[in-house]
PDB file of C-alpha atoms in Angstrom:
ATOM      1  CA  MET A   1     -28.782  -8.406  -5.340  1.00  0.00           C
ATOM      2  CA  LYS A   2     -28.038 -11.208  -7.740  1.00  0.00           C
ATOM      3  CA  TYR A   3     -25.896 -13.995  -6.328  1.00  0.00           C
ATOM      4  CA  THR A   4     -23.831 -14.411  -9.463  1.00  0.00           C
ATOM      5  CA  LEU A   5     -20.140 -14.105 -10.181  1.00  0.00           C
ATOM      6  CA  GLY A   6     -20.013 -13.076 -13.818  1.00  0.00           C
ATOM      7  CA  LYS A   7     -17.202 -12.166 -16.142  1.00  0.00           C
ATOM      8  CA  GLN A   8     -17.298  -8.461 -15.175  1.00  0.00           C
ATOM      9  CA  GLU A   9     -16.794  -9.302 -11.490  1.00  0.00           C
ATOM     10  CA  ARG A  10     -13.692 -11.432 -12.023  1.00  0.00           C
ATOM     11  CA  LEU A  11     -10.177 -10.094 -11.882  1.00  0.00           C
ATOM     12  CA  LYS A  12      -8.498 -10.991 -15.172  1.00  0.00           C
ATOM     13  CA  ARG A  13      -6.262  -8.110 -16.270  1.00  0.00           C
ATOM     14  CA  ARG A  14      -2.579  -8.908 -15.817  1.00  0.00           C
ATOM     15  CA  LYS A  15      -1.604  -5.272 -15.176  1.00  0.00           C
ATOM     16  CA  LEU A  16      -4.190  -4.969 -12.398  1.00  0.00           C
ATOM     17  CA  ILE A  17      -3.001  -8.216 -10.805  1.00  0.00           C
ATOM     18  CA  GLU A  18       0.636  -7.070 -10.909  1.00  0.00           C
ATOM     19  CA  LYS A  19      -0.320  -3.706  -9.413  1.00  0.00           C
ATOM     20  CA  LEU A  20      -2.346  -5.489  -6.724  1.00  0.00           C
ATOM     21  CA  TYR A  21       0.581  -7.657  -5.626  1.00  0.00           C
ATOM     22  CA  SER A  22       3.087  -4.798  -5.727  1.00  0.00           C
ATOM     23  CA  GLU A  23       1.037  -2.067  -4.010  1.00  0.00           C
ATOM     24  CA  GLY A  24      -1.795  -3.894  -2.244  1.00  0.00           C
ATOM     25  CA  LYS A  25      -2.467  -4.558   1.430  1.00  0.00           C
ATOM     26  CA  SER A  26      -3.650  -7.816   2.944  1.00  0.00           C
ATOM     27  CA  VAL A  27      -5.897  -9.304   5.611  1.00  0.00           C
ATOM     28  CA  LYS A  28      -5.821 -12.895   6.825  1.00  0.00           C
ATOM     29  CA  SER A  29      -8.255 -15.342   8.286  1.00  0.00           C
ATOM     30  CA  PHE A  30      -6.331 -18.605   8.177  1.00  0.00           C
ATOM     31  CA  PRO A  31      -6.419 -20.485   5.802  1.00  0.00           C
ATOM     32  CA  LEU A  32      -7.465 -17.533   3.598  1.00  0.00           C
ATOM     33  CA  ARG A  33      -5.585 -14.371   2.695  1.00  0.00           C
ATOM     34  CA  MET A  34      -6.969 -11.425   0.773  1.00  0.00           C
ATOM     35  CA  MET A  35      -4.769  -8.936  -1.039  1.00  0.00           C
ATOM     36  CA  TYR A  36      -6.723  -5.767  -1.831  1.00  0.00           C
ATOM     37  CA  LEU A  37      -6.158  -2.456  -3.546  1.00  0.00           C
ATOM     38  CA  GLN A  38      -8.420   0.541  -4.018  1.00  0.00           C
ATOM     39  CA  THR A  39      -8.148   1.400  -7.705  1.00  0.00           C
ATOM     40  CA  GLN A  40     -10.253   2.152 -10.763  1.00  0.00           C
ATOM     41  CA  HIS A  41     -11.166  -0.722 -13.047  1.00  0.00           C
ATOM     42  CA  THR A  42     -13.284  -1.147 -16.165  1.00  0.00           C
ATOM     43  CA  SER A  43     -16.116  -3.086 -14.514  1.00  0.00           C
ATOM     44  CA  ASP A  44     -19.515  -1.680 -13.545  1.00  0.00           C
ATOM     45  CA  PHE A  45     -19.335  -3.604 -10.261  1.00  0.00           C
ATOM     46  CA  PRO A  46     -17.775  -2.109  -7.100  1.00  0.00           C
ATOM     47  CA  CYS A  47     -15.111  -4.806  -6.904  1.00  0.00           C
ATOM     48  CA  GLN A  48     -13.368  -7.433  -8.961  1.00  0.00           C
ATOM     49  CA  VAL A  49     -12.162 -10.644  -7.351  1.00  0.00           C
ATOM     50  CA  GLY A  50      -9.754 -13.419  -8.251  1.00  0.00           C
ATOM     51  CA  VAL A  51      -8.929 -16.651  -6.436  1.00  0.00           C
ATOM     52  CA  SER A  52      -5.689 -18.593  -6.288  1.00  0.00           C
ATOM     53  CA  VAL A  53      -4.336 -21.795  -4.811  1.00  0.00           C
ATOM     54  CA  PRO A  54      -0.568 -22.392  -4.795  1.00  0.00           C
ATOM     55  CA  LYS A  55       0.845 -25.287  -6.780  1.00  0.00           C
ATOM     56  CA  ARG A  56       3.487 -25.688  -4.079  1.00  0.00           C
ATOM     57  CA  ASN A  57       0.887 -26.931  -1.568  1.00  0.00           C
ATOM     58  CA  PHE A  58      -1.406 -28.846  -3.950  1.00  0.00           C
ATOM     59  CA  LYS A  59       0.383 -30.675  -6.738  1.00  0.00           C
ATOM     60  CA  LEU A  60      -2.727 -32.069  -8.429  1.00  0.00           C
ATOM     61  CA  ALA A  61      -4.724 -29.682 -10.605  1.00  0.00           C
ATOM     62  CA  VAL A  62      -7.906 -31.490  -9.538  1.00  0.00           C
ATOM     63  CA  SER A  63      -7.300 -30.445  -5.921  1.00  0.00           C
ATOM     64  CA  ARG A  64      -6.441 -26.847  -6.828  1.00  0.00           C
ATOM     65  CA  ASN A  65      -9.515 -26.508  -9.030  1.00  0.00           C
ATOM     66  CA  ARG A  66     -11.807 -27.926  -6.338  1.00  0.00           C
ATOM     67  CA  ILE A  67     -10.502 -25.456  -3.752  1.00  0.00           C
ATOM     68  CA  LYS A  68     -10.884 -22.573  -6.206  1.00  0.00           C
ATOM     69  CA  ARG A  69     -14.482 -23.637  -6.844  1.00  0.00           C
ATOM     70  CA  LEU A  70     -15.146 -23.649  -3.092  1.00  0.00           C
ATOM     71  CA  LEU A  71     -13.613 -20.172  -2.718  1.00  0.00           C
ATOM     72  CA  ARG A  72     -15.621 -18.708  -5.600  1.00  0.00           C
ATOM     73  CA  GLU A  73     -18.862 -20.255  -4.352  1.00  0.00           C
ATOM     74  CA  SER A  74     -18.447 -19.039  -0.785  1.00  0.00           C
ATOM     75  CA  TYR A  75     -17.552 -15.530  -2.042  1.00  0.00           C
ATOM     76  CA  ARG A  76     -20.500 -15.497  -4.449  1.00  0.00           C
ATOM     77  CA  LEU A  77     -22.974 -16.217  -1.656  1.00  0.00           C
ATOM     78  CA  GLN A  78     -21.479 -13.629   0.725  1.00  0.00           C
ATOM     79  CA  LYS A  79     -20.397 -10.793  -1.559  1.00  0.00           C
ATOM     80  CA  GLU A  80     -23.206  -8.609  -0.208  1.00  0.00           C
ATOM     81  CA  ILE A  81     -21.041  -8.068   2.908  1.00  0.00           C
ATOM     82  CA  VAL A  82     -18.557  -6.198   0.728  1.00  0.00           C
ATOM     83  CA  TYR A  83     -21.002  -4.622  -1.736  1.00  0.00           C
ATOM     84  CA  ASN A  84     -23.132  -3.003   0.983  1.00  0.00           C
ATOM     85  CA  ASN A  85     -20.131  -1.361   2.671  1.00  0.00           C
ATOM     86  CA  LEU A  86     -18.004   0.023  -0.184  1.00  0.00           C
ATOM     87  CA  GLU A  87     -18.148   3.347  -1.986  1.00  0.00           C
ATOM     88  CA  GLU A  88     -14.892   3.169  -3.972  1.00  0.00           C
ATOM     89  CA  PRO A  89     -13.956   0.447  -6.471  1.00  0.00           C
ATOM     90  CA  TYR A  90     -11.595  -2.281  -5.223  1.00  0.00           C
ATOM     91  CA  VAL A  91      -9.777  -5.229  -6.700  1.00  0.00           C
ATOM     92  CA  PHE A  92      -8.778  -8.167  -4.584  1.00  0.00           C
ATOM     93  CA  MET A  93      -7.304 -11.635  -4.777  1.00  0.00           C
ATOM     94  CA  ILE A  94      -8.296 -14.347  -2.327  1.00  0.00           C
ATOM     95  CA  SER A  95      -5.630 -17.019  -1.795  1.00  0.00           C
ATOM     96  CA  TYR A  96      -5.880 -20.320   0.017  1.00  0.00           C
ATOM     97  CA  ILE A  97      -2.713 -20.667   2.121  1.00  0.00           C
ATOM     98  CA  GLY A  98      -3.534 -23.854   4.055  1.00  0.00           C
ATOM     99  CA  LYS A  99      -1.866 -27.224   3.517  1.00  0.00           C
ATOM    100  CA  GLU A 100      -4.907 -29.553   3.750  1.00  0.00           C
ATOM    101  CA  GLU A 101      -7.938 -29.720   1.483  1.00  0.00           C
ATOM    102  CA  PRO A 102     -10.786 -27.867   3.200  1.00  0.00           C
ATOM    103  CA  VAL A 103     -14.447 -28.724   3.603  1.00  0.00           C
ATOM    104  CA  TYR A 104     -17.053 -26.268   2.354  1.00  0.00           C
ATOM    105  CA  GLU A 105     -18.402 -25.289   5.801  1.00  0.00           C
ATOM    106  CA  GLU A 106     -14.920 -24.243   6.962  1.00  0.00           C
ATOM    107  CA  VAL A 107     -14.319 -22.185   3.812  1.00  0.00           C
ATOM    108  CA  PHE A 108     -17.732 -20.519   4.137  1.00  0.00           C
ATOM    109  CA  LEU A 109     -17.133 -19.438   7.751  1.00  0.00           C
ATOM    110  CA  LYS A 110     -13.572 -18.260   7.104  1.00  0.00           C
ATOM    111  CA  MET A 111     -14.692 -16.326   4.012  1.00  0.00           C
ATOM    112  CA  GLN A 112     -17.341 -14.572   6.103  1.00  0.00           C
ATOM    113  CA  LYS A 113     -14.729 -13.633   8.704  1.00  0.00           C
ATOM    114  CA  LEU A 114     -12.285 -12.493   5.997  1.00  0.00           C
ATOM    115  CA  LEU A 115     -14.838 -10.268   4.254  1.00  0.00           C
ATOM    116  CA  ASN A 116     -15.834  -8.680   7.568  1.00  0.00           C
ATOM    117  CA  LEU A 117     -12.152  -8.003   8.359  1.00  0.00           C
ATOM    118  CA  PHE A 118     -11.741  -6.399   4.937  1.00  0.00           C
ATOM    119  CA  VAL A 119     -14.748  -4.126   5.509  1.00  0.00           C
ATOM    120  CA  GLU A 120     -13.404  -3.099   8.939  1.00  0.00           C
ATOM    121  CA  LYS A 121      -9.973  -2.278   7.463  1.00  0.00           C
ATOM    122  CA  THR A 122     -11.448  -0.164   4.685  1.00  0.00           C
ATOM    123  CA  LYS A 123     -13.611   1.734   7.184  1.00  0.00           C
ATOM    124  CA  GLU A 124     -10.537   2.376   9.372  1.00  0.00           C
ATOM    125  CA  ILE A 125      -8.605   3.714   6.385  1.00  0.00           C
ATOM    126  CA  LYS A 126     -11.522   5.936   5.382  1.00  0.00           C
ATOM    127  CA  ASN A 127     -11.851   7.298   8.945  1.00  0.00           C
ATOM    128  CA  GLU A 128      -8.115   8.089   9.065  1.00  0.00           C
ATOM    129  CA  GLU A 129      -8.387  10.013   5.783  1.00  0.00           C
ATOM    130  CA  ILE A 130     -11.332  12.030   7.073  1.00  0.00           C
ATOM    131  CA  THR A 131      -9.633  12.977  10.355  1.00  0.00           C
ATOM    132  CA  SER A 132      -6.328  13.987   8.788  1.00  0.00           C
TER     133      SER A 132
END
């Protein structure tokens, strides 16, 4: 697997983002929250991801951009957790909901926990569909 995060893997379409926030489910591993939705998208990859940091908590664009870089980097290095466990295409948005600027090690560990939670949730949903 290539450890890249190219244009096809990023969530950019406004309609998909709106659908994600209106119909999606979420998992949390403070200070990260992931909204996810199982839906078809135009990419060849099994999932598309976006990152966000609220302006309310971080007024300076420099701070927001740094946190977004940390989120993308930690996802890029750990995306195999998700890719190896999914059959259907997903879109998801990872948001930083903390109030302080994080360090990379903290973001890396929390991202790992968040992705594992996401995989567990999707397996639970799939098992419920099979049994019913």
